[in-house]
Coordinates of C-alpha atoms in Angstrom, one line a residue:
X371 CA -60.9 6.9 49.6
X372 CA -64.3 7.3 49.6
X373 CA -64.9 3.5 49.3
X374 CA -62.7 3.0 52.0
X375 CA -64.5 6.0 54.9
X376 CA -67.7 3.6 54.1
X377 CA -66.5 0.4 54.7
X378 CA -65.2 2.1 58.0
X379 CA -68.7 3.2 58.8
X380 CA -70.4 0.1 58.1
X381 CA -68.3 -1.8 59.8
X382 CA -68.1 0.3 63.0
X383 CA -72.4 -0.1 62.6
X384 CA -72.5 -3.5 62.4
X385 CA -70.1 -3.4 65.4
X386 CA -72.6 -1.0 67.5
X387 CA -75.5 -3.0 66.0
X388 CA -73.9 -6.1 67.8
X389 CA -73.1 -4.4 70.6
X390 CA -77.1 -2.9 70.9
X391 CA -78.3 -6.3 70.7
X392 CA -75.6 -7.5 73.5
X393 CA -77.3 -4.8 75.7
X394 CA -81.1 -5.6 75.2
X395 CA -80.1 -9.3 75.3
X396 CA -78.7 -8.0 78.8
X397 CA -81.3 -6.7 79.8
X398 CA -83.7 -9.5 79.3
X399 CA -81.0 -12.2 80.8
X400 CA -80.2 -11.6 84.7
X401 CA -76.8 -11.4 86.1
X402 CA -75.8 -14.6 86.6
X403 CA -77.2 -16.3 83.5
X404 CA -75.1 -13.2 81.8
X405 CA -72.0 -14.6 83.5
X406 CA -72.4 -17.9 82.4
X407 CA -73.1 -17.2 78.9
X408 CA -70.0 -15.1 78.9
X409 CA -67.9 -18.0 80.8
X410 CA -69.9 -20.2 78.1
X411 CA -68.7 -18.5 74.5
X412 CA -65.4 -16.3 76.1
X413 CA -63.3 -17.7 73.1
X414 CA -65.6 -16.2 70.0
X415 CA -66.3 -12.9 72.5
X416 CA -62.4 -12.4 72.8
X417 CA -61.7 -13.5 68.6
X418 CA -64.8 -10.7 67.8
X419 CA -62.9 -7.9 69.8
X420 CA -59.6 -9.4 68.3
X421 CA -60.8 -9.1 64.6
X422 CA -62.6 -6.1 65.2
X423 CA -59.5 -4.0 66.2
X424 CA -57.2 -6.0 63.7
X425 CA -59.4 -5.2 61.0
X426 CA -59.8 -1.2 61.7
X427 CA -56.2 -1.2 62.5
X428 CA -55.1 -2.7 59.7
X429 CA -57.7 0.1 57.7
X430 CA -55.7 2.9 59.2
X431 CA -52.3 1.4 58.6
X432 CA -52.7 0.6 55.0
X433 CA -55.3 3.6 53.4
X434 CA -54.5 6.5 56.4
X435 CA -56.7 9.2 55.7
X436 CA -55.5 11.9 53.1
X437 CA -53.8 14.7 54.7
X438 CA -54.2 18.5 53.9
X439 CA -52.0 20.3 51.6
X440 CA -48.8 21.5 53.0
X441 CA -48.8 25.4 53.0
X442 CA -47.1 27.5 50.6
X443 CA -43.5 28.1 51.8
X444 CA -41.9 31.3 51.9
X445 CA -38.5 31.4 50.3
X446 CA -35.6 33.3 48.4
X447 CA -33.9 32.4 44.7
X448 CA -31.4 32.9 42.7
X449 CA -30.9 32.1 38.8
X450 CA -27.8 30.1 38.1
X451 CA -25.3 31.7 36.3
X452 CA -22.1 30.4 33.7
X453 CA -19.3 32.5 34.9
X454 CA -15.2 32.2 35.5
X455 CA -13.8 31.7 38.8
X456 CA -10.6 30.9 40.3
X457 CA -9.5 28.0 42.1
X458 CA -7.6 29.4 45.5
X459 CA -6.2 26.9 47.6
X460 CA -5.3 28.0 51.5
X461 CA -2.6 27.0 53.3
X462 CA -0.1 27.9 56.4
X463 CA 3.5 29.0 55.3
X464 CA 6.5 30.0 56.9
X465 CA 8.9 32.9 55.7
X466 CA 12.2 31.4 54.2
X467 CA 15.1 33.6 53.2
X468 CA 16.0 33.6 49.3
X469 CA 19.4 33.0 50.2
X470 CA 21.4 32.7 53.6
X471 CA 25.0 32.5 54.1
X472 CA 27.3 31.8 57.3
X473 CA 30.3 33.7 57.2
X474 CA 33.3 31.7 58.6
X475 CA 37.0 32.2 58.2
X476 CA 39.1 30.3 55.7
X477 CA 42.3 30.5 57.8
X478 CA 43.6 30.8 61.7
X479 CA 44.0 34.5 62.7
X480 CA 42.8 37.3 64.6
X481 CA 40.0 39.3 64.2
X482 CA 41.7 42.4 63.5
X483 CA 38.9 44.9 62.7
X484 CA 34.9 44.6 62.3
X485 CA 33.4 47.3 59.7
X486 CA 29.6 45.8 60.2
X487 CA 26.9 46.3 62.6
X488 CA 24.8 44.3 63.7
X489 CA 21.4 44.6 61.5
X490 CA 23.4 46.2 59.1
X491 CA 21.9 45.8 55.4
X492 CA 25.1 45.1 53.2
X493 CA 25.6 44.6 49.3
X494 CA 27.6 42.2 47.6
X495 CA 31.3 42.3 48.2
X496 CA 30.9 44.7 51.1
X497 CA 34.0 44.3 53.8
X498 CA 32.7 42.2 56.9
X499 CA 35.8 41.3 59.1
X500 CA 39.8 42.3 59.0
X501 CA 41.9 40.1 60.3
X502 CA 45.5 40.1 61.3
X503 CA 47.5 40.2 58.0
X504 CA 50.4 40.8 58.5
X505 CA 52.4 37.9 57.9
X506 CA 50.1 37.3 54.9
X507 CA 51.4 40.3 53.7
X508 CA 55.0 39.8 54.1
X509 CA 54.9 36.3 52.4
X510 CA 52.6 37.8 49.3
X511 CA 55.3 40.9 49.3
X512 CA 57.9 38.1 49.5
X513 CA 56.4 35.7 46.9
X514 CA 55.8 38.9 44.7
X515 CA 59.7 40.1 44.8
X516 CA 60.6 36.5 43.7
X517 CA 57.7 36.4 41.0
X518 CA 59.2 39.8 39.4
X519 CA 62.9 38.9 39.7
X520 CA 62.2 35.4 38.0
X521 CA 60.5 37.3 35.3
X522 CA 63.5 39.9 34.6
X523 CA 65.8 37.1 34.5
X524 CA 63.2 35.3 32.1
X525 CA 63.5 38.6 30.0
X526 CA 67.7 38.6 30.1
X527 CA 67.7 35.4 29.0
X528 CA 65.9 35.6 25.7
X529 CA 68.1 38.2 24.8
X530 CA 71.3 36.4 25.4
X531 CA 69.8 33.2 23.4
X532 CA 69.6 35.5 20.7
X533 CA 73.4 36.3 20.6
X534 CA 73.6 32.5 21.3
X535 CA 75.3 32.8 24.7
X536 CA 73.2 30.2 26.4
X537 CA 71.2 27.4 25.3
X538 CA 67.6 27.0 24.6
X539 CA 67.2 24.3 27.4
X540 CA 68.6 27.2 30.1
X541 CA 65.9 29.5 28.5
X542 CA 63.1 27.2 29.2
X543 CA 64.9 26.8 32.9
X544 CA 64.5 30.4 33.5
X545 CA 60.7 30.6 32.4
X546 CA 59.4 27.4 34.0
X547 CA 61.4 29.4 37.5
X548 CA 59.3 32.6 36.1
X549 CA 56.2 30.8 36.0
X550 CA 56.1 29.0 39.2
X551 CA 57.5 32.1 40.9
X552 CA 54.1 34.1 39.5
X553 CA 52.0 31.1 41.1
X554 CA 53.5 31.5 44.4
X555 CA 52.7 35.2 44.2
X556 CA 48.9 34.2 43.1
X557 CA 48.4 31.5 46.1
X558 CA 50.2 34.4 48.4
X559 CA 47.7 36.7 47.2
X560 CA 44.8 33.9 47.7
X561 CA 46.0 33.8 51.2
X562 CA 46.3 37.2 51.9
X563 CA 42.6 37.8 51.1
X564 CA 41.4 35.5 53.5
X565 CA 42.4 37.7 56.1
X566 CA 39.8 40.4 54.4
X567 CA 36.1 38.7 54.6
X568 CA 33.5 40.1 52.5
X569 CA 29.8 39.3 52.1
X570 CA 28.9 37.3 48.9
X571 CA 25.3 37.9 48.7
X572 CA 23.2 41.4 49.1
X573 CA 21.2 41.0 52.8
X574 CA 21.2 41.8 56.2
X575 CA 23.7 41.0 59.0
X576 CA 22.7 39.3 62.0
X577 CA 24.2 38.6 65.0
X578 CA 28.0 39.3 65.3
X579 CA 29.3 36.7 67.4
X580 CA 33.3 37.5 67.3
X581 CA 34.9 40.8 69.0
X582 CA 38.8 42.6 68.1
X583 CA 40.9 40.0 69.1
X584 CA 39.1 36.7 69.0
X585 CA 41.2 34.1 67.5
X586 CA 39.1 32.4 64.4
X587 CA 40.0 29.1 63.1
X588 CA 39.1 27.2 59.5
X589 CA 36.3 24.6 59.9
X590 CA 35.8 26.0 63.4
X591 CA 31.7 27.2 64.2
X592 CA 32.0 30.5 65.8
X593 CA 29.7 32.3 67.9
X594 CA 29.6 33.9 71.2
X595 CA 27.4 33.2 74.4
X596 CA 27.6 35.7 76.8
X597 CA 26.4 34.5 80.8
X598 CA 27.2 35.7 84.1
X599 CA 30.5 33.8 84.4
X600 CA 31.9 33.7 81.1
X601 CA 31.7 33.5 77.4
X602 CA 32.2 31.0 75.1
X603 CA 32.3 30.6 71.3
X604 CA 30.7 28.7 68.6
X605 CA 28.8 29.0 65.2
X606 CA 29.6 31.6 62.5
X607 CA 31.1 34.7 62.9
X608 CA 27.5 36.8 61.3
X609 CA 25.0 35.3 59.0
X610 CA 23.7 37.3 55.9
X611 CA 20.3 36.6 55.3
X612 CA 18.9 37.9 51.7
X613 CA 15.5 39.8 52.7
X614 CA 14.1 41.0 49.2
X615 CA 13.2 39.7 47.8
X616 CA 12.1 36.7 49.8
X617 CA 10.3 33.7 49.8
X618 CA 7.1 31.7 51.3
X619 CA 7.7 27.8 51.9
X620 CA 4.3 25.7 52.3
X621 CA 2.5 22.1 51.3
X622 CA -0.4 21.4 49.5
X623 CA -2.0 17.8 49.9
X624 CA -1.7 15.5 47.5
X625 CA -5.2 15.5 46.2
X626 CA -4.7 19.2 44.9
X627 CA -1.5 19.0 42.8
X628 CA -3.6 18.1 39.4
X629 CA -5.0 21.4 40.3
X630 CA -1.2 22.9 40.3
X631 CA 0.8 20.5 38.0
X632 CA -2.2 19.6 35.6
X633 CA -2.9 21.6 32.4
X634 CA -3.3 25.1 32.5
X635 CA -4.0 28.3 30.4
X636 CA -1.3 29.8 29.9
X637 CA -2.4 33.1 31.5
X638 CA -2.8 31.0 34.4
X639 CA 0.5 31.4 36.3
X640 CA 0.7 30.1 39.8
X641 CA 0.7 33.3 42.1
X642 CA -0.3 33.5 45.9
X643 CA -1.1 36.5 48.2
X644 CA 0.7 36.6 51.0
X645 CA -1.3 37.7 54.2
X646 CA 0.6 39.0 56.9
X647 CA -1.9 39.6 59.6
X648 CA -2.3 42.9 61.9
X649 CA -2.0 45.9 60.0
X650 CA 0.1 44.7 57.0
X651 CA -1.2 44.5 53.7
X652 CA -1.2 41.2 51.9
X653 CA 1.5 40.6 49.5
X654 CA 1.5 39.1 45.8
X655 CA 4.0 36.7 44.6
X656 CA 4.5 34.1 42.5
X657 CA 5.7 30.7 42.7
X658 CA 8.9 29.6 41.3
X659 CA 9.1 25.9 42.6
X660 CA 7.1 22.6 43.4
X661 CA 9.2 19.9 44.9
X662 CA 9.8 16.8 42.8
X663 CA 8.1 14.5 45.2
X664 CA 5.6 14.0 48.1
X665 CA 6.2 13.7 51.6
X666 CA 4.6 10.9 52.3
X667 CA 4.5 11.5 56.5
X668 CA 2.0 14.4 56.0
X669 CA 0.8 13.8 52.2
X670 CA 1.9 16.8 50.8
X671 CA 4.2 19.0 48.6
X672 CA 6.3 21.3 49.4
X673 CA 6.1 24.5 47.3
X674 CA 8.0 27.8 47.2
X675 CA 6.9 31.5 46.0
X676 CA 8.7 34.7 46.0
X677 CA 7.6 38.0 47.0
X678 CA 8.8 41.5 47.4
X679 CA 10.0 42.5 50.8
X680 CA 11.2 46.0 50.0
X681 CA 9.8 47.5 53.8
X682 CA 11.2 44.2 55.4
X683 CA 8.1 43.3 56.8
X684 CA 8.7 39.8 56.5
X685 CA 11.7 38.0 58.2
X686 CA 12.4 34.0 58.2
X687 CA 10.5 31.7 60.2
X688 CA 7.7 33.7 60.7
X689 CA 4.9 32.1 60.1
X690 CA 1.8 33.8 57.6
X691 CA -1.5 32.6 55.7
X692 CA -1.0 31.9 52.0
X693 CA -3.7 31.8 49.1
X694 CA -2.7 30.1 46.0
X695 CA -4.4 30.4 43.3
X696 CA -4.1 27.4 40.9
X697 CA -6.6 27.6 37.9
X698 CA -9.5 29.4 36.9
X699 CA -12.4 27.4 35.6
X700 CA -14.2 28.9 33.2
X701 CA -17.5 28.7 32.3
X702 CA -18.8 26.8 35.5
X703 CA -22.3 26.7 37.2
X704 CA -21.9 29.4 40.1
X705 CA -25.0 29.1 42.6
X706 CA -24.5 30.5 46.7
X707 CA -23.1 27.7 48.8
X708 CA -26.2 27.5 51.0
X709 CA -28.4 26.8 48.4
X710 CA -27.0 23.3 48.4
X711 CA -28.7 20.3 50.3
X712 CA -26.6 17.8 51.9
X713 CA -28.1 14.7 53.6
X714 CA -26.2 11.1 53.8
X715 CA -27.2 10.7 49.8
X716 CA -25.6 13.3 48.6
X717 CA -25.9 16.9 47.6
X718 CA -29.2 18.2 46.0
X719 CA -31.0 21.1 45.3
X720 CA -34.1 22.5 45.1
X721 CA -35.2 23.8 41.0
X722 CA -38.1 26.2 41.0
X723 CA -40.7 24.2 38.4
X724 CA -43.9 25.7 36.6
X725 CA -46.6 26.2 38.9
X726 CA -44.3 27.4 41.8
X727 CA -43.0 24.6 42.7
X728 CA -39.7 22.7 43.5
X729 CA -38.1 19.4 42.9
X730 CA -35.4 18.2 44.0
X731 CA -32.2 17.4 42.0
X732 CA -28.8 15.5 42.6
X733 CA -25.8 17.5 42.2
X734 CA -22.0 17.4 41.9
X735 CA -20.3 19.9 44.3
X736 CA -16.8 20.6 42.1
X737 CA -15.5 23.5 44.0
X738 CA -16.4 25.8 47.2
X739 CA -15.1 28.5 48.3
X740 CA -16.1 31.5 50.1
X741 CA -19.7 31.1 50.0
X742 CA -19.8 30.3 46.1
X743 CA -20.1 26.9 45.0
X744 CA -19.6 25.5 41.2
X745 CA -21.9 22.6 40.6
X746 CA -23.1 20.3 37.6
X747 CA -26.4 18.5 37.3
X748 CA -28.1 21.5 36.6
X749 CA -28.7 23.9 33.7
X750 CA -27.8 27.6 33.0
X751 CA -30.8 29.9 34.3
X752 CA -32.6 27.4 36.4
X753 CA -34.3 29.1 39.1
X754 CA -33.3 26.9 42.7
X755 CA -34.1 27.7 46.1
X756 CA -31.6 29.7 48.3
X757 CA -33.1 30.4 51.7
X758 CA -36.3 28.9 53.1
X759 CA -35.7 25.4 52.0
X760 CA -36.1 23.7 55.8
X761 CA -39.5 22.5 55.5
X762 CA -39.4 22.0 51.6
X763 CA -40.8 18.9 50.2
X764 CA -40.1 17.5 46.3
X765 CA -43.3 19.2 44.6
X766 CA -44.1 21.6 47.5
X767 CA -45.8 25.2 46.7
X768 CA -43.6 27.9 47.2
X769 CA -43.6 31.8 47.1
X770 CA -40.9 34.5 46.6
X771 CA -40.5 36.9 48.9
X772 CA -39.4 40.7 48.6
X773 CA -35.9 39.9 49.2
X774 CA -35.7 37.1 46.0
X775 CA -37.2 39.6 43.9
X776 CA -34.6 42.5 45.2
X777 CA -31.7 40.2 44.7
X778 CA -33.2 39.5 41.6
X779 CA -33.3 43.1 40.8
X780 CA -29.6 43.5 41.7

């Protein structure tokens, strides 16, 4: 560099050597022989100032001068660390009932009696609806006379085969009448107990939607709308809805089900916390299915999880947060998110060197999430650069302030 600073100043002498001995030549030659020895040799004046700027142009261009040291930065570290850390993937859910079943009547009748109410939490095989059952009741009572009569007769005549009075063939004629006689009474009795409706599942009611009195029909929806004018009738006659437990229905994209379906620890089940919002705490649970295929309209699976819902917090359709936590990688480089660099080559970081300075490395981010991220293309206990790395530079001089060496501490 020091070559080049006195081929600058020589040149710029010889140029104010020439331009001395343009001004005494001046001096010595009036004006207008001045103008025509400038009209006279205009090309070589013009390709002297030409070179002349070309050439110290070209000298600041190509060797600039050397500029001064950056300064030290001020910055915060942090020492990377091997540790364990779950994967949690976040996703919107939707409550879905565990099991849901529309109560509709198996025969035409009337509703003779309703022993619910509505929002009424019932158990399994808990009377719902009466209806009319009378004639049910006749023709069981009927059916039942006849089943009893045929089996007395069936009775009398094994004991008159036995003193040989009548033939074998009129014994098996009165039991074949004794048999059919009992399955008459059994498909009366059927009958007759589809005039008493009772919930098959544990839940809660909803809606009742038939009164005393309304007429029900087989494969007929039931329900009631109420307006102004009148009323009519459609749907089922209440729904049970299964509340607890209950479940949590949501997708996770495609490019996250190796984290879910791939290989696992054991001790890694697939459970998800449940989060409410408001004043509710969140709820654990774990899930119990992930569909067989992707949706291919949204790229996703569906999965299901089941949680407790003992206070009832949580009714179907209502929509709630949901963090799934798939794996735990063990092991992995843990640094804080913002330590990473990101530009349009990729993720680096800054490594604290000997000397107090950095360099800067290429990473791979793996996983982020919640201000940690788990990298690779460092080592354990490297020392990189958390906060102040703005106006960093590969090999710049850096210094620690109090708050590194506090964190340090912790």
């Amino acid at each position: 560099m020091q070559l080049i600073d006195t081929l600058k100043q020589k040149t710029m002498g010889l140029a104010c050597k020439g331009f001395a001995l343009i001004k005494s030549t001046i001096k010595k030659i009036n004006l207008p022989k001045i103008l025509a020895w400038a009209l006279s040799h205009k090309k070589h004046i013009a390709v002297a100032i030409a070179l002349i700027y070309g050439a110290n142009y070209a000298i600041n261009y190509f060797f600039p001068k050397s500029k001064s040291a950056a300064p030290t930065q001020l910055v915060t570290t942090a020492v990377v660390q091997k540790s364990s850390i779950p994967i949690i993937i976040e996703a919107t859910g939707n409550i879905v009932a565990a099991n849901i079943v529309d109560i509709r009547p198996q025969t035409t009748n009337v509703v003779s009696k309703i022993h619910i109410k509505e929002g009424q939490t019932v158990k399994a095989g808990d009377l719902l609806f009466t209806l009319d059952d009378r004639a049910n009741k006749a023709n069981y009572e009927k059916a039942k006379a006849l089943a009893d009569d045929a089996t007395r007769q069936y009775k009398r005549s094994l004991e008159l085969i036995e003193k040989k009075f009548i033939s074998q063939a009129a014994a098996d004629t009165s039991k074949a009448n004794m048999q059919s006689a009992e399955a008459s009474a059994r498909a009366a009795q059927v009958a007759l107990s589809f005039d008493h409706i009772r919930s098959p599942i544990a839940g809660r009611a909803g809606v009742i939607n038939v009164f005393p009195g309304t007429l029900v029909q087989a494969g007929t929806n039931i329900s009631t709308t109420s307006s102004a004018t009148a009323t009519s009738t459609t749907a089922a006659m209440v729904t049970i809805t299964q509340l607890d437990p209950i479940n949590v229905q949501f997708t996770v994209s495609e490019k996250e089900i190796p984290l879910i379906l791939g290989q696992r620890d054991e001790a890694d089940e697939l459970s998800v916390t449940v989060d409410l919002g408001g004043t509710n705490a969140p709820v654990e649970g774990k899930v119990y299915v992930v569909d067989n295929q992707v949706d291919p309209s949204i790229g996703a699976v569906r999965v299901k999880a089941q949680v407790s819902n003992k206070d009832g917090a949580m009714i179907p359709g209502q929509f709630v947060r949901v963090k799934l936590k798939a794996k735990t990688l063990k092991d992995a480089l843990v640094v804080p998110t913002q330590a990473v660099v990101t530009n349009i080559n990729g993720n680096f970081m800054y490594v604290v060197q000997p000397g107090d300075t950095v360099d800067l490395k290429p990473i791979k981010v793996i996983y982020q999430y919640q201000g940690q991220t788990v990298v690779s293309g460092i080592n354990e206990n490297d020392k990189i650069v958390v906060e102040g790395k703005q106006n960093l530079r590969p090999g710049g001089k850096i210094k620690e302030t109090k708050n590194a060496e506090k964190a340090k501490e912790q």
